[in-house]
PDB file of C-alpha atoms in Angstrom:
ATOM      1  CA  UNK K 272      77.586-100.485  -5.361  1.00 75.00           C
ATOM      2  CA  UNK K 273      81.221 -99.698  -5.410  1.00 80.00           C
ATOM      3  CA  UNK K 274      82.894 -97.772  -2.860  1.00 82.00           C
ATOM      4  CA  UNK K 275      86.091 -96.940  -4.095  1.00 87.00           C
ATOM      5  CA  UNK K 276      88.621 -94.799  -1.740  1.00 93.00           C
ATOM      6  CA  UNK K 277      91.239 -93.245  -3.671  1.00 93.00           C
ATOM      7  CA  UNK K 278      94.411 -91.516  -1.315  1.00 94.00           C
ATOM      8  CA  UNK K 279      96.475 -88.851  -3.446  1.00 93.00           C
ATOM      9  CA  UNK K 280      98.536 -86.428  -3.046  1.00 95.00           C
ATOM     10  CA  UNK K 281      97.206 -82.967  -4.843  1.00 94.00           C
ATOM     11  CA  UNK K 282      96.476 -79.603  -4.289  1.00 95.00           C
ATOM     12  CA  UNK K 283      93.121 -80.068  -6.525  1.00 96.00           C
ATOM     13  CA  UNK K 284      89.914 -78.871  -5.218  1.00 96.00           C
ATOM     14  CA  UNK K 285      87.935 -82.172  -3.604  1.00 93.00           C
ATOM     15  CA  UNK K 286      85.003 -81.687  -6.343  1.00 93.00           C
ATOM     16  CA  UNK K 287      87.592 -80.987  -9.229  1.00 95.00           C
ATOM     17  CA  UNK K 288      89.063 -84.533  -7.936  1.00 95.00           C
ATOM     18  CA  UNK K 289      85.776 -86.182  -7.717  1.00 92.00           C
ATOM     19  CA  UNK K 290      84.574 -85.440 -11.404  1.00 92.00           C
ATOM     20  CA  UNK K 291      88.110 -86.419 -13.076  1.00 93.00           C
ATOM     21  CA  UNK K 292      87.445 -90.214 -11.509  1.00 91.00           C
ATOM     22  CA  UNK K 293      84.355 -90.090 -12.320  1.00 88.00           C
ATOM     23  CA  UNK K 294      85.248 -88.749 -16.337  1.00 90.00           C
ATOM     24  CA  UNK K 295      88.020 -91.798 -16.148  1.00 89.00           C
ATOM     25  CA  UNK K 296      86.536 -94.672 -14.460  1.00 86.00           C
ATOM     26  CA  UNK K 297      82.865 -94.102 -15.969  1.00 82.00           C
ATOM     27  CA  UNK K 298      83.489 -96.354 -18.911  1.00 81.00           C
ATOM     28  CA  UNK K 299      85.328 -99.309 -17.315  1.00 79.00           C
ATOM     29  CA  UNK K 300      82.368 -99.396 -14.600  1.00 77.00           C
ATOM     30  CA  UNK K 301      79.165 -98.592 -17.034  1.00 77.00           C
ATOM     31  CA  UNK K 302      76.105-101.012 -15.476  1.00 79.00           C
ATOM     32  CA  UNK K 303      78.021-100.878 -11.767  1.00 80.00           C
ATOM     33  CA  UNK K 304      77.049 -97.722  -9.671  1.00 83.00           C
ATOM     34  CA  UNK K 305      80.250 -96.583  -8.200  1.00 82.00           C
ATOM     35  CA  UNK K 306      81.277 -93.695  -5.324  1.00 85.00           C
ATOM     36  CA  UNK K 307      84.618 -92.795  -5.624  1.00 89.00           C
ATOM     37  CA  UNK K 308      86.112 -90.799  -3.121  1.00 93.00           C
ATOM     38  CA  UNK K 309      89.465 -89.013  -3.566  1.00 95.00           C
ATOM     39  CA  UNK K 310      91.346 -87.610  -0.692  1.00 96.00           C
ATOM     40  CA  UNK K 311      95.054 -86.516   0.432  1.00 97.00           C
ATOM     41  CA  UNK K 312      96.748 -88.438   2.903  1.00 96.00           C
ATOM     42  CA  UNK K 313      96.089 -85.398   5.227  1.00 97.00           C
ATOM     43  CA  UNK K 314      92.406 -85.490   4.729  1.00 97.00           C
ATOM     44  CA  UNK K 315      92.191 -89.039   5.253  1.00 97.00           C
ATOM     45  CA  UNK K 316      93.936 -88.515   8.891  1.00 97.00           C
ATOM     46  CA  UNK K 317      91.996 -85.420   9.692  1.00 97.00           C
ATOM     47  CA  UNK K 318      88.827 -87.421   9.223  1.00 97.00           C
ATOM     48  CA  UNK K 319      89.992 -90.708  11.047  1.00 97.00           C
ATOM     49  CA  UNK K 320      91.151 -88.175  13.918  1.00 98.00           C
ATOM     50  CA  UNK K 321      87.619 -86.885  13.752  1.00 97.00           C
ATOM     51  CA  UNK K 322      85.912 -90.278  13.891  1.00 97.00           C
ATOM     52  CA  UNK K 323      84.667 -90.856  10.522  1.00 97.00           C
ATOM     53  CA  UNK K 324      83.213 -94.361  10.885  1.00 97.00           C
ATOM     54  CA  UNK K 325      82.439 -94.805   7.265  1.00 93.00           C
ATOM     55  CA  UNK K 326      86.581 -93.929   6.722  1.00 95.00           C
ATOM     56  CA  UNK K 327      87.301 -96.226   9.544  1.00 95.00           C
ATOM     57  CA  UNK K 328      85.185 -98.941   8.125  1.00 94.00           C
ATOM     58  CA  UNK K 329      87.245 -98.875   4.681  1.00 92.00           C
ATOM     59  CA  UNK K 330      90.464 -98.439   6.163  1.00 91.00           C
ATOM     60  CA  UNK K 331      89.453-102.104   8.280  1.00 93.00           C
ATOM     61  CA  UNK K 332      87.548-103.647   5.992  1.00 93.00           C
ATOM     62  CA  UNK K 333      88.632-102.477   2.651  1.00 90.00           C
ATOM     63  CA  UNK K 334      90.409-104.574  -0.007  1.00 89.00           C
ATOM     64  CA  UNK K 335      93.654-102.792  -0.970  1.00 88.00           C
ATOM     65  CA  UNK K 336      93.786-102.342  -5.325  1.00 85.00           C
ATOM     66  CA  UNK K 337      96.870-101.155  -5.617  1.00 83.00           C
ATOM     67  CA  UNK K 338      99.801 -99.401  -3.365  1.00 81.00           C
ATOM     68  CA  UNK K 339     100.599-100.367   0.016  1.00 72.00           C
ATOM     69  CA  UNK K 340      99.182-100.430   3.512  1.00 68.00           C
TER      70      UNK K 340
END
């Protein structure tokens, strides 16, 4: 399974996000389940703030694709 954080910045609903991954990355990753997760650089630091030890986990753990840390 393939966690996949995704850090934009958008005024887009989180759901409206969620499905245009989803509608883009389905065919590159057809037999691999995948979660992506798509938030603004203020949600990400909300959550963090908050104590989201999933978030934390990624942000530690996580390999970076593409951008910069």
């Amino acid at each position: 399974d393939l966690d996949l954080l995704i850090i934009k910045v958008t005024g887009k609903p989180f759901y409206q996000r969620l499905f245009e991954v989803r509608r883009l990355l389905s065919p590159l990753v057809r037999r691999q389940p995948f979660d992506p997760i798509v938030l603004t650089p203020k949600e990400l630091n909300e959550r963090l703030a908050r104590g989201d030890q999933f978030l934390q986990e990624i942000v530690r753990k996580g390999k970076l694709v593409y951008g910069k840390r």
